[in-house]
Amino acid sequence: MSTGVIIALIVIVIVAAVVAGAAALNPRARGALRGGGLRRRFGPEYERTVARHDGDTKAAERELTERLKRYGSLREQPLEASERERFAARWTAAQERFVDSPREAVADADRLLAEVAGARGFPDGGRYEEQLDALSVHHARHVHGYRRLHRAVHAPADGVAGSGTGNTGTEELRAAMLEARALFEGLLAPPRRKAAEPPAKESRPAPARTEGRSRLPWAVHRQHAEGS
Protein backbone atom coordinates (compact mmCIF):
# COMPACT_ATOMS: atom_id res chain seq x y z
CA MET A 1 0.00 0.00 0.00
CA SER A 2 1.44 3.33 -1.01
CA THR A 3 2.25 6.13 1.42
CA GLY A 4 -0.39 8.37 -0.17
CA VAL A 5 -3.15 5.81 0.40
CA ILE A 6 -2.08 5.31 4.01
CA ILE A 7 -2.15 9.05 4.64
CA ALA A 8 -5.58 9.34 3.05
CA LEU A 9 -6.93 6.55 5.28
CA ILE A 10 -5.47 8.20 8.37
CA VAL A 11 -7.10 11.50 7.44
CA ILE A 12 -10.48 9.81 6.95
CA VAL A 13 -10.23 8.10 10.35
CA ILE A 14 -9.29 11.36 12.05
CA VAL A 15 -12.16 13.27 10.44
CA ALA A 16 -14.64 10.55 11.43
CA ALA A 17 -13.36 10.62 15.00
CA VAL A 18 -13.68 14.40 15.18
CA VAL A 19 -17.25 14.31 13.90
CA ALA A 20 -18.22 11.56 16.33
CA GLY A 21 -16.60 13.42 19.21
CA ALA A 22 -18.39 16.65 18.36
CA ALA A 23 -21.72 14.85 18.30
CA ALA A 24 -20.98 13.20 21.63
CA LEU A 25 -19.96 16.50 23.21
CA ASN A 26 -22.98 18.33 21.85
CA PRO A 27 -26.12 16.36 22.79
CA ARG A 28 -28.16 19.52 22.39
CA ALA A 29 -27.43 19.48 18.64
CA ARG A 30 -28.63 15.89 18.40
CA GLY A 31 -31.68 16.78 20.43
CA ALA A 32 -32.41 19.74 18.20
CA LEU A 33 -32.32 17.54 15.10
CA ARG A 34 -34.56 14.96 16.74
CA GLY A 35 -36.81 17.65 18.14
CA GLY A 36 -37.09 19.33 14.77
CA GLY A 37 -38.41 16.12 13.25
CA LEU A 38 -40.91 15.64 16.05
CA ARG A 39 -42.00 19.25 15.83
CA ARG A 40 -42.69 18.88 12.12
CA ARG A 41 -44.51 15.58 12.64
CA PHE A 42 -46.74 16.69 15.52
CA GLY A 43 -47.12 20.40 14.85
CA PRO A 44 -49.19 22.12 17.59
CA GLU A 45 -49.33 18.84 19.51
CA TYR A 46 -45.57 19.11 20.05
CA GLU A 47 -45.94 22.48 21.77
CA ARG A 48 -48.86 21.26 23.87
CA THR A 49 -46.85 18.26 25.04
CA VAL A 50 -43.92 20.48 25.99
CA ALA A 51 -46.28 22.78 27.91
CA ARG A 52 -47.83 19.81 29.70
CA HIS A 53 -44.32 18.83 30.83
CA ASP A 54 -43.77 22.37 32.17
CA GLY A 55 -41.35 23.26 29.40
CA ASP A 56 -39.24 20.10 29.75
CA THR A 57 -38.47 19.51 26.08
CA LYS A 58 -36.61 16.24 26.65
CA ALA A 59 -39.51 14.72 28.61
CA ALA A 60 -41.98 15.84 25.95
CA GLU A 61 -39.87 14.38 23.15
CA ARG A 62 -39.52 11.09 25.01
CA GLU A 63 -43.31 10.92 25.25
CA LEU A 64 -43.84 11.74 21.58
CA THR A 65 -41.14 9.29 20.51
CA GLU A 66 -42.87 6.57 22.53
CA ARG A 67 -46.16 7.37 20.80
CA LEU A 68 -44.47 6.99 17.42
CA LYS A 69 -43.00 3.63 18.42
CA ARG A 70 -46.36 2.33 19.64
CA TYR A 71 -48.68 3.64 16.93
CA GLY A 72 -46.55 4.72 13.99
CA SER A 73 -47.13 1.43 12.16
CA LEU A 74 -50.90 1.51 12.69
CA ARG A 75 -52.79 1.29 9.41
CA GLU A 76 -56.15 3.05 9.25
CA GLN A 77 -58.97 0.81 8.09
CA PRO A 78 -61.17 2.12 5.26
CA LEU A 79 -64.84 2.83 5.81
CA GLU A 80 -67.60 1.72 3.50
CA ALA A 81 -69.46 4.54 1.80
CA SER A 82 -72.61 3.56 3.70
CA GLU A 83 -70.71 3.78 7.01
CA ARG A 84 -69.46 7.26 6.17
CA GLU A 85 -73.00 8.35 5.35
CA ARG A 86 -74.34 7.01 8.65
CA PHE A 87 -71.58 8.66 10.65
CA ALA A 88 -72.05 11.96 8.78
CA ALA A 89 -75.81 11.87 9.43
CA ARG A 90 -75.22 11.33 13.14
CA TRP A 91 -72.83 14.29 13.30
CA THR A 92 -75.41 16.45 11.54
CA ALA A 93 -78.02 15.32 14.06
CA ALA A 94 -75.69 16.25 16.93
CA GLN A 95 -75.20 19.73 15.45
CA GLU A 96 -78.94 20.19 15.13
CA ARG A 97 -79.48 19.01 18.68
CA PHE A 98 -77.11 21.72 19.86
CA VAL A 99 -79.89 24.31 19.52
CA ASP A 100 -81.89 22.94 22.44
CA SER A 101 -79.36 20.76 24.28
CA PRO A 102 -75.76 21.94 23.80
CA ARG A 103 -74.23 19.70 26.44
CA GLU A 104 -76.05 16.58 25.23
CA ALA A 105 -75.10 17.38 21.64
CA VAL A 106 -71.43 17.65 22.54
CA ALA A 107 -71.64 14.36 24.43
CA ASP A 108 -73.13 12.75 21.31
CA ALA A 109 -70.27 14.14 19.21
CA ASP A 110 -67.70 12.87 21.70
CA ARG A 111 -69.10 9.34 21.59
CA LEU A 112 -69.34 9.48 17.82
CA LEU A 113 -65.70 10.49 17.44
CA ALA A 114 -64.63 7.59 19.64
CA GLU A 115 -66.73 5.21 17.57
CA VAL A 116 -65.45 6.46 14.22
CA ALA A 117 -61.84 6.27 15.42
CA GLY A 118 -62.44 2.69 16.56
CA ALA A 119 -63.94 1.82 13.18
CA ARG A 120 -60.82 3.21 11.48
CA GLY A 121 -58.62 0.83 13.50
CA PHE A 122 -57.53 3.02 16.41
CA PRO A 123 -57.75 1.71 19.99
CA ASP A 124 -61.26 1.29 21.30
CA GLY A 125 -62.99 4.39 22.63
CA GLY A 126 -63.16 2.83 26.09
CA ARG A 127 -59.40 3.40 26.26
CA TYR A 128 -59.60 7.12 25.64
CA GLU A 129 -55.99 8.02 26.47
CA GLU A 130 -54.61 5.29 24.22
CA GLN A 131 -56.98 6.28 21.44
CA LEU A 132 -55.95 9.92 21.80
CA ASP A 133 -52.24 9.05 21.67
CA ALA A 134 -52.72 6.95 18.54
CA LEU A 135 -54.77 9.67 16.86
CA SER A 136 -52.08 12.23 17.70
CA VAL A 137 -49.58 10.24 15.63
CA HIS A 138 -51.78 10.09 12.51
CA HIS A 139 -53.97 13.19 12.90
CA ALA A 140 -51.69 15.46 14.91
CA ARG A 141 -53.04 18.71 13.44
CA HIS A 142 -56.60 18.09 14.60
CA VAL A 143 -56.40 15.71 17.56
CA HIS A 144 -56.68 18.55 20.08
CA GLY A 145 -60.26 19.12 18.99
CA TYR A 146 -61.15 15.67 20.31
CA ARG A 147 -59.32 16.37 23.57
CA ARG A 148 -61.13 19.68 23.97
CA LEU A 149 -64.50 18.09 23.20
CA HIS A 150 -63.91 15.27 25.68
CA ARG A 151 -62.91 17.70 28.42
CA ALA A 152 -65.98 19.82 27.77
CA VAL A 153 -68.20 16.78 28.15
CA HIS A 154 -66.63 15.69 31.42
CA ALA A 155 -66.16 19.13 32.97
CA PRO A 156 -68.29 19.81 36.07
CA ALA A 157 -71.38 21.95 35.63
CA ASP A 158 -69.61 24.96 37.14
CA GLY A 159 -66.35 24.37 35.23
CA VAL A 160 -64.99 26.06 32.14
CA ALA A 161 -67.46 24.36 29.89
CA GLY A 162 -70.35 25.43 32.10
CA SER A 163 -73.72 23.78 32.16
CA GLY A 164 -74.49 24.64 28.56
CA THR A 165 -77.17 27.12 29.62
CA GLY A 166 -75.14 30.30 30.00
CA ASN A 167 -73.57 32.27 27.18
CA THR A 168 -69.96 31.47 28.15
CA GLY A 169 -70.65 27.78 28.60
CA THR A 170 -72.55 27.47 25.36
CA GLU A 171 -69.86 29.27 23.37
CA GLU A 172 -67.16 27.02 24.82
CA LEU A 173 -69.18 23.94 23.91
CA ARG A 174 -69.78 25.29 20.41
CA ALA A 175 -66.08 26.07 19.93
CA ALA A 176 -65.10 22.60 21.16
CA MET A 177 -67.50 20.94 18.75
CA LEU A 178 -66.26 23.09 15.89
CA GLU A 179 -62.63 22.22 16.55
CA ALA A 180 -63.47 18.53 16.87
CA ARG A 181 -65.27 18.55 13.54
CA ALA A 182 -61.96 18.86 11.68
CA LEU A 183 -60.82 15.54 13.15
CA PHE A 184 -64.20 13.97 12.41
CA GLU A 185 -63.97 15.02 8.77
CA GLY A 186 -60.41 13.72 8.56
CA LEU A 187 -61.45 10.33 9.92
CA LEU A 188 -64.43 10.19 7.58
CA ALA A 189 -62.45 11.04 4.46
CA PRO A 190 -62.08 8.14 2.00
CA PRO A 191 -58.54 6.81 1.49
CA ARG A 192 -56.50 8.40 -1.26
CA ARG A 193 -56.67 6.51 -4.51
CA LYS A 194 -53.58 5.45 -6.38
CA ALA A 195 -52.95 7.25 -9.65
CA ALA A 196 -53.49 4.03 -11.62
CA GLU A 197 -56.93 3.42 -10.15
CA PRO A 198 -59.87 4.82 -12.10
CA PRO A 199 -62.08 7.15 -10.05
CA ALA A 200 -65.12 5.31 -8.75
CA LYS A 201 -68.47 6.94 -8.41
CA GLU A 202 -69.66 6.92 -4.84
CA SER A 203 -72.19 8.85 -2.86
CA ARG A 204 -70.95 11.61 -0.60
CA PRO A 205 -72.31 12.38 2.85
CA ALA A 206 -75.12 14.88 2.72
CA PRO A 207 -74.27 18.33 4.11
CA ALA A 208 -75.90 19.55 7.28
CA ARG A 209 -79.46 20.73 6.79
CA THR A 210 -79.99 24.44 7.25
CA GLU A 211 -83.73 24.78 7.06
CA GLY A 212 -85.83 25.94 9.99
CA ARG A 213 -84.47 25.91 13.51
CA SER A 214 -81.55 23.63 12.67
CA ARG A 215 -79.65 26.55 11.17
CA LEU A 216 -76.49 27.09 13.23
CA PRO A 217 -73.66 29.58 12.71
CA TRP A 218 -71.03 26.80 12.61
CA ALA A 219 -69.11 28.25 9.68
CA VAL A 220 -69.15 31.74 11.15
CA HIS A 221 -67.43 30.57 14.32
CA ARG A 222 -64.93 28.17 12.71
CA GLN A 223 -62.13 30.76 12.78
CA HIS A 224 -62.72 31.33 16.46
CA ALA A 225 -62.44 27.63 17.22
CA GLU A 226 -59.28 27.09 15.25
CA GLY A 227 -57.60 30.05 16.83
CA SER A 228 -58.42 28.93 20.38
GROMACS .gro file of C-alpha atoms in nm:
model
  228
    1MET     CA    1   0.000   0.000   0.000
    2SER     CA    2   0.144   0.333  -0.101
    3THR     CA    3   0.225   0.613   0.142
    4GLY     CA    4  -0.039   0.837  -0.017
    5VAL     CA    5  -0.315   0.581   0.040
    6ILE     CA    6  -0.208   0.531   0.401
    7ILE     CA    7  -0.215   0.905   0.464
    8ALA     CA    8  -0.558   0.934   0.305
    9LEU     CA    9  -0.693   0.655   0.528
   10ILE     CA   10  -0.547   0.820   0.837
   11VAL     CA   11  -0.710   1.150   0.744
   12ILE     CA   12  -1.048   0.981   0.695
   13VAL     CA   13  -1.023   0.810   1.035
   14ILE     CA   14  -0.929   1.136   1.205
   15VAL     CA   15  -1.216   1.327   1.044
   16ALA     CA   16  -1.464   1.055   1.143
   17ALA     CA   17  -1.336   1.062   1.500
   18VAL     CA   18  -1.368   1.440   1.518
   19VAL     CA   19  -1.725   1.431   1.390
   20ALA     CA   20  -1.822   1.156   1.633
   21GLY     CA   21  -1.660   1.342   1.921
   22ALA     CA   22  -1.839   1.665   1.836
   23ALA     CA   23  -2.172   1.485   1.830
   24ALA     CA   24  -2.098   1.320   2.163
   25LEU     CA   25  -1.996   1.650   2.321
   26ASN     CA   26  -2.298   1.833   2.185
   27PRO     CA   27  -2.612   1.636   2.279
   28ARG     CA   28  -2.816   1.952   2.239
   29ALA     CA   29  -2.743   1.948   1.864
   30ARG     CA   30  -2.863   1.589   1.840
   31GLY     CA   31  -3.168   1.678   2.043
   32ALA     CA   32  -3.241   1.974   1.820
   33LEU     CA   33  -3.232   1.754   1.510
   34ARG     CA   34  -3.456   1.496   1.674
   35GLY     CA   35  -3.681   1.765   1.814
   36GLY     CA   36  -3.709   1.933   1.477
   37GLY     CA   37  -3.841   1.612   1.325
   38LEU     CA   38  -4.091   1.564   1.605
   39ARG     CA   39  -4.200   1.925   1.583
   40ARG     CA   40  -4.269   1.888   1.212
   41ARG     CA   41  -4.451   1.558   1.264
   42PHE     CA   42  -4.674   1.669   1.552
   43GLY     CA   43  -4.712   2.040   1.485
   44PRO     CA   44  -4.919   2.212   1.759
   45GLU     CA   45  -4.933   1.884   1.951
   46TYR     CA   46  -4.557   1.911   2.005
   47GLU     CA   47  -4.594   2.248   2.177
   48ARG     CA   48  -4.886   2.126   2.387
   49THR     CA   49  -4.685   1.826   2.504
   50VAL     CA   50  -4.392   2.048   2.599
   51ALA     CA   51  -4.628   2.278   2.791
   52ARG     CA   52  -4.783   1.981   2.970
   53HIS     CA   53  -4.432   1.883   3.083
   54ASP     CA   54  -4.377   2.237   3.217
   55GLY     CA   55  -4.135   2.326   2.940
   56ASP     CA   56  -3.924   2.010   2.975
   57THR     CA   57  -3.847   1.951   2.608
   58LYS     CA   58  -3.661   1.624   2.665
   59ALA     CA   59  -3.951   1.472   2.861
   60ALA     CA   60  -4.198   1.584   2.595
   61GLU     CA   61  -3.987   1.438   2.315
   62ARG     CA   62  -3.952   1.109   2.501
   63GLU     CA   63  -4.331   1.092   2.525
   64LEU     CA   64  -4.384   1.174   2.158
   65THR     CA   65  -4.114   0.929   2.051
   66GLU     CA   66  -4.287   0.657   2.253
   67ARG     CA   67  -4.616   0.737   2.080
   68LEU     CA   68  -4.447   0.699   1.742
   69LYS     CA   69  -4.300   0.363   1.842
   70ARG     CA   70  -4.636   0.233   1.964
   71TYR     CA   71  -4.868   0.364   1.693
   72GLY     CA   72  -4.655   0.472   1.399
   73SER     CA   73  -4.713   0.143   1.216
   74LEU     CA   74  -5.090   0.151   1.269
   75ARG     CA   75  -5.279   0.129   0.941
   76GLU     CA   76  -5.615   0.305   0.925
   77GLN     CA   77  -5.897   0.081   0.809
   78PRO     CA   78  -6.117   0.212   0.526
   79LEU     CA   79  -6.484   0.283   0.581
   80GLU     CA   80  -6.760   0.172   0.350
   81ALA     CA   81  -6.946   0.454   0.180
   82SER     CA   82  -7.261   0.356   0.370
   83GLU     CA   83  -7.071   0.378   0.701
   84ARG     CA   84  -6.946   0.726   0.617
   85GLU     CA   85  -7.300   0.835   0.535
   86ARG     CA   86  -7.434   0.701   0.865
   87PHE     CA   87  -7.158   0.866   1.065
   88ALA     CA   88  -7.205   1.196   0.878
   89ALA     CA   89  -7.581   1.187   0.943
   90ARG     CA   90  -7.522   1.133   1.314
   91TRP     CA   91  -7.283   1.429   1.330
   92THR     CA   92  -7.541   1.645   1.154
   93ALA     CA   93  -7.802   1.532   1.406
   94ALA     CA   94  -7.569   1.625   1.693
   95GLN     CA   95  -7.520   1.973   1.545
   96GLU     CA   96  -7.894   2.019   1.513
   97ARG     CA   97  -7.948   1.901   1.868
   98PHE     CA   98  -7.711   2.172   1.986
   99VAL     CA   99  -7.989   2.431   1.952
  100ASP     CA  100  -8.189   2.294   2.244
  101SER     CA  101  -7.936   2.076   2.428
  102PRO     CA  102  -7.576   2.194   2.380
  103ARG     CA  103  -7.423   1.970   2.644
  104GLU     CA  104  -7.605   1.658   2.523
  105ALA     CA  105  -7.510   1.738   2.164
  106VAL     CA  106  -7.143   1.765   2.254
  107ALA     CA  107  -7.164   1.436   2.443
  108ASP     CA  108  -7.313   1.275   2.131
  109ALA     CA  109  -7.027   1.414   1.921
  110ASP     CA  110  -6.770   1.287   2.170
  111ARG     CA  111  -6.910   0.934   2.159
  112LEU     CA  112  -6.934   0.948   1.782
  113LEU     CA  113  -6.570   1.049   1.744
  114ALA     CA  114  -6.463   0.759   1.964
  115GLU     CA  115  -6.673   0.521   1.757
  116VAL     CA  116  -6.545   0.646   1.422
  117ALA     CA  117  -6.184   0.627   1.542
  118GLY     CA  118  -6.244   0.269   1.656
  119ALA     CA  119  -6.394   0.182   1.318
  120ARG     CA  120  -6.082   0.321   1.148
  121GLY     CA  121  -5.862   0.083   1.350
  122PHE     CA  122  -5.753   0.302   1.641
  123PRO     CA  123  -5.775   0.171   1.999
  124ASP     CA  124  -6.126   0.129   2.130
  125GLY     CA  125  -6.299   0.439   2.263
  126GLY     CA  126  -6.316   0.283   2.609
  127ARG     CA  127  -5.940   0.340   2.626
  128TYR     CA  128  -5.960   0.712   2.564
  129GLU     CA  129  -5.599   0.802   2.647
  130GLU     CA  130  -5.461   0.529   2.422
  131GLN     CA  131  -5.698   0.628   2.144
  132LEU     CA  132  -5.595   0.992   2.180
  133ASP     CA  133  -5.224   0.905   2.167
  134ALA     CA  134  -5.272   0.695   1.854
  135LEU     CA  135  -5.477   0.967   1.686
  136SER     CA  136  -5.208   1.223   1.770
  137VAL     CA  137  -4.958   1.024   1.563
  138HIS     CA  138  -5.178   1.009   1.251
  139HIS     CA  139  -5.397   1.319   1.290
  140ALA     CA  140  -5.169   1.546   1.491
  141ARG     CA  141  -5.304   1.871   1.344
  142HIS     CA  142  -5.660   1.809   1.460
  143VAL     CA  143  -5.640   1.571   1.756
  144HIS     CA  144  -5.668   1.855   2.008
  145GLY     CA  145  -6.026   1.912   1.899
  146TYR     CA  146  -6.115   1.567   2.031
  147ARG     CA  147  -5.932   1.637   2.357
  148ARG     CA  148  -6.113   1.968   2.397
  149LEU     CA  149  -6.450   1.809   2.320
  150HIS     CA  150  -6.391   1.527   2.568
  151ARG     CA  151  -6.291   1.770   2.842
  152ALA     CA  152  -6.598   1.982   2.777
  153VAL     CA  153  -6.820   1.678   2.815
  154HIS     CA  154  -6.663   1.569   3.142
  155ALA     CA  155  -6.616   1.913   3.297
  156PRO     CA  156  -6.829   1.981   3.607
  157ALA     CA  157  -7.138   2.195   3.563
  158ASP     CA  158  -6.961   2.496   3.714
  159GLY     CA  159  -6.635   2.437   3.523
  160VAL     CA  160  -6.499   2.606   3.214
  161ALA     CA  161  -6.746   2.436   2.989
  162GLY     CA  162  -7.035   2.543   3.210
  163SER     CA  163  -7.372   2.378   3.216
  164GLY     CA  164  -7.449   2.464   2.856
  165THR     CA  165  -7.717   2.712   2.962
  166GLY     CA  166  -7.514   3.030   3.000
  167ASN     CA  167  -7.357   3.227   2.718
  168THR     CA  168  -6.996   3.147   2.815
  169GLY     CA  169  -7.065   2.778   2.860
  170THR     CA  170  -7.255   2.747   2.536
  171GLU     CA  171  -6.986   2.927   2.337
  172GLU     CA  172  -6.716   2.702   2.482
  173LEU     CA  173  -6.918   2.394   2.391
  174ARG     CA  174  -6.978   2.529   2.041
  175ALA     CA  175  -6.608   2.607   1.993
  176ALA     CA  176  -6.510   2.260   2.116
  177MET     CA  177  -6.750   2.094   1.875
  178LEU     CA  178  -6.626   2.309   1.589
  179GLU     CA  179  -6.263   2.222   1.655
  180ALA     CA  180  -6.347   1.853   1.687
  181ARG     CA  181  -6.527   1.855   1.354
  182ALA     CA  182  -6.196   1.886   1.168
  183LEU     CA  183  -6.082   1.554   1.315
  184PHE     CA  184  -6.420   1.397   1.241
  185GLU     CA  185  -6.397   1.502   0.877
  186GLY     CA  186  -6.041   1.372   0.856
  187LEU     CA  187  -6.145   1.033   0.992
  188LEU     CA  188  -6.443   1.019   0.758
  189ALA     CA  189  -6.245   1.104   0.446
  190PRO     CA  190  -6.208   0.814   0.200
  191PRO     CA  191  -5.854   0.681   0.149
  192ARG     CA  192  -5.650   0.840  -0.126
  193ARG     CA  193  -5.667   0.651  -0.451
  194LYS     CA  194  -5.358   0.545  -0.638
  195ALA     CA  195  -5.295   0.725  -0.965
  196ALA     CA  196  -5.349   0.403  -1.162
  197GLU     CA  197  -5.693   0.342  -1.015
  198PRO     CA  198  -5.987   0.482  -1.210
  199PRO     CA  199  -6.208   0.715  -1.005
  200ALA     CA  200  -6.512   0.531  -0.875
  201LYS     CA  201  -6.847   0.694  -0.841
  202GLU     CA  202  -6.966   0.692  -0.484
  203SER     CA  203  -7.219   0.885  -0.286
  204ARG     CA  204  -7.095   1.161  -0.060
  205PRO     CA  205  -7.231   1.238   0.285
  206ALA     CA  206  -7.512   1.488   0.272
  207PRO     CA  207  -7.427   1.833   0.411
  208ALA     CA  208  -7.590   1.955   0.728
  209ARG     CA  209  -7.946   2.073   0.679
  210THR     CA  210  -7.999   2.444   0.725
  211GLU     CA  211  -8.373   2.478   0.706
  212GLY     CA  212  -8.583   2.594   0.999
  213ARG     CA  213  -8.447   2.591   1.351
  214SER     CA  214  -8.155   2.363   1.267
  215ARG     CA  215  -7.965   2.655   1.117
  216LEU     CA  216  -7.649   2.709   1.323
  217PRO     CA  217  -7.366   2.958   1.271
  218TRP     CA  218  -7.103   2.680   1.261
  219ALA     CA  219  -6.911   2.825   0.968
  220VAL     CA  220  -6.915   3.174   1.115
  221HIS     CA  221  -6.743   3.057   1.432
  222ARG     CA  222  -6.493   2.817   1.271
  223GLN     CA  223  -6.213   3.076   1.278
  224HIS     CA  224  -6.272   3.133   1.646
  225ALA     CA  225  -6.244   2.763   1.722
  226GLU     CA  226  -5.928   2.709   1.525
  227GLY     CA  227  -5.760   3.005   1.683
  228SER     CA  228  -5.842   2.893   2.038
   0.00000   0.00000   0.00000
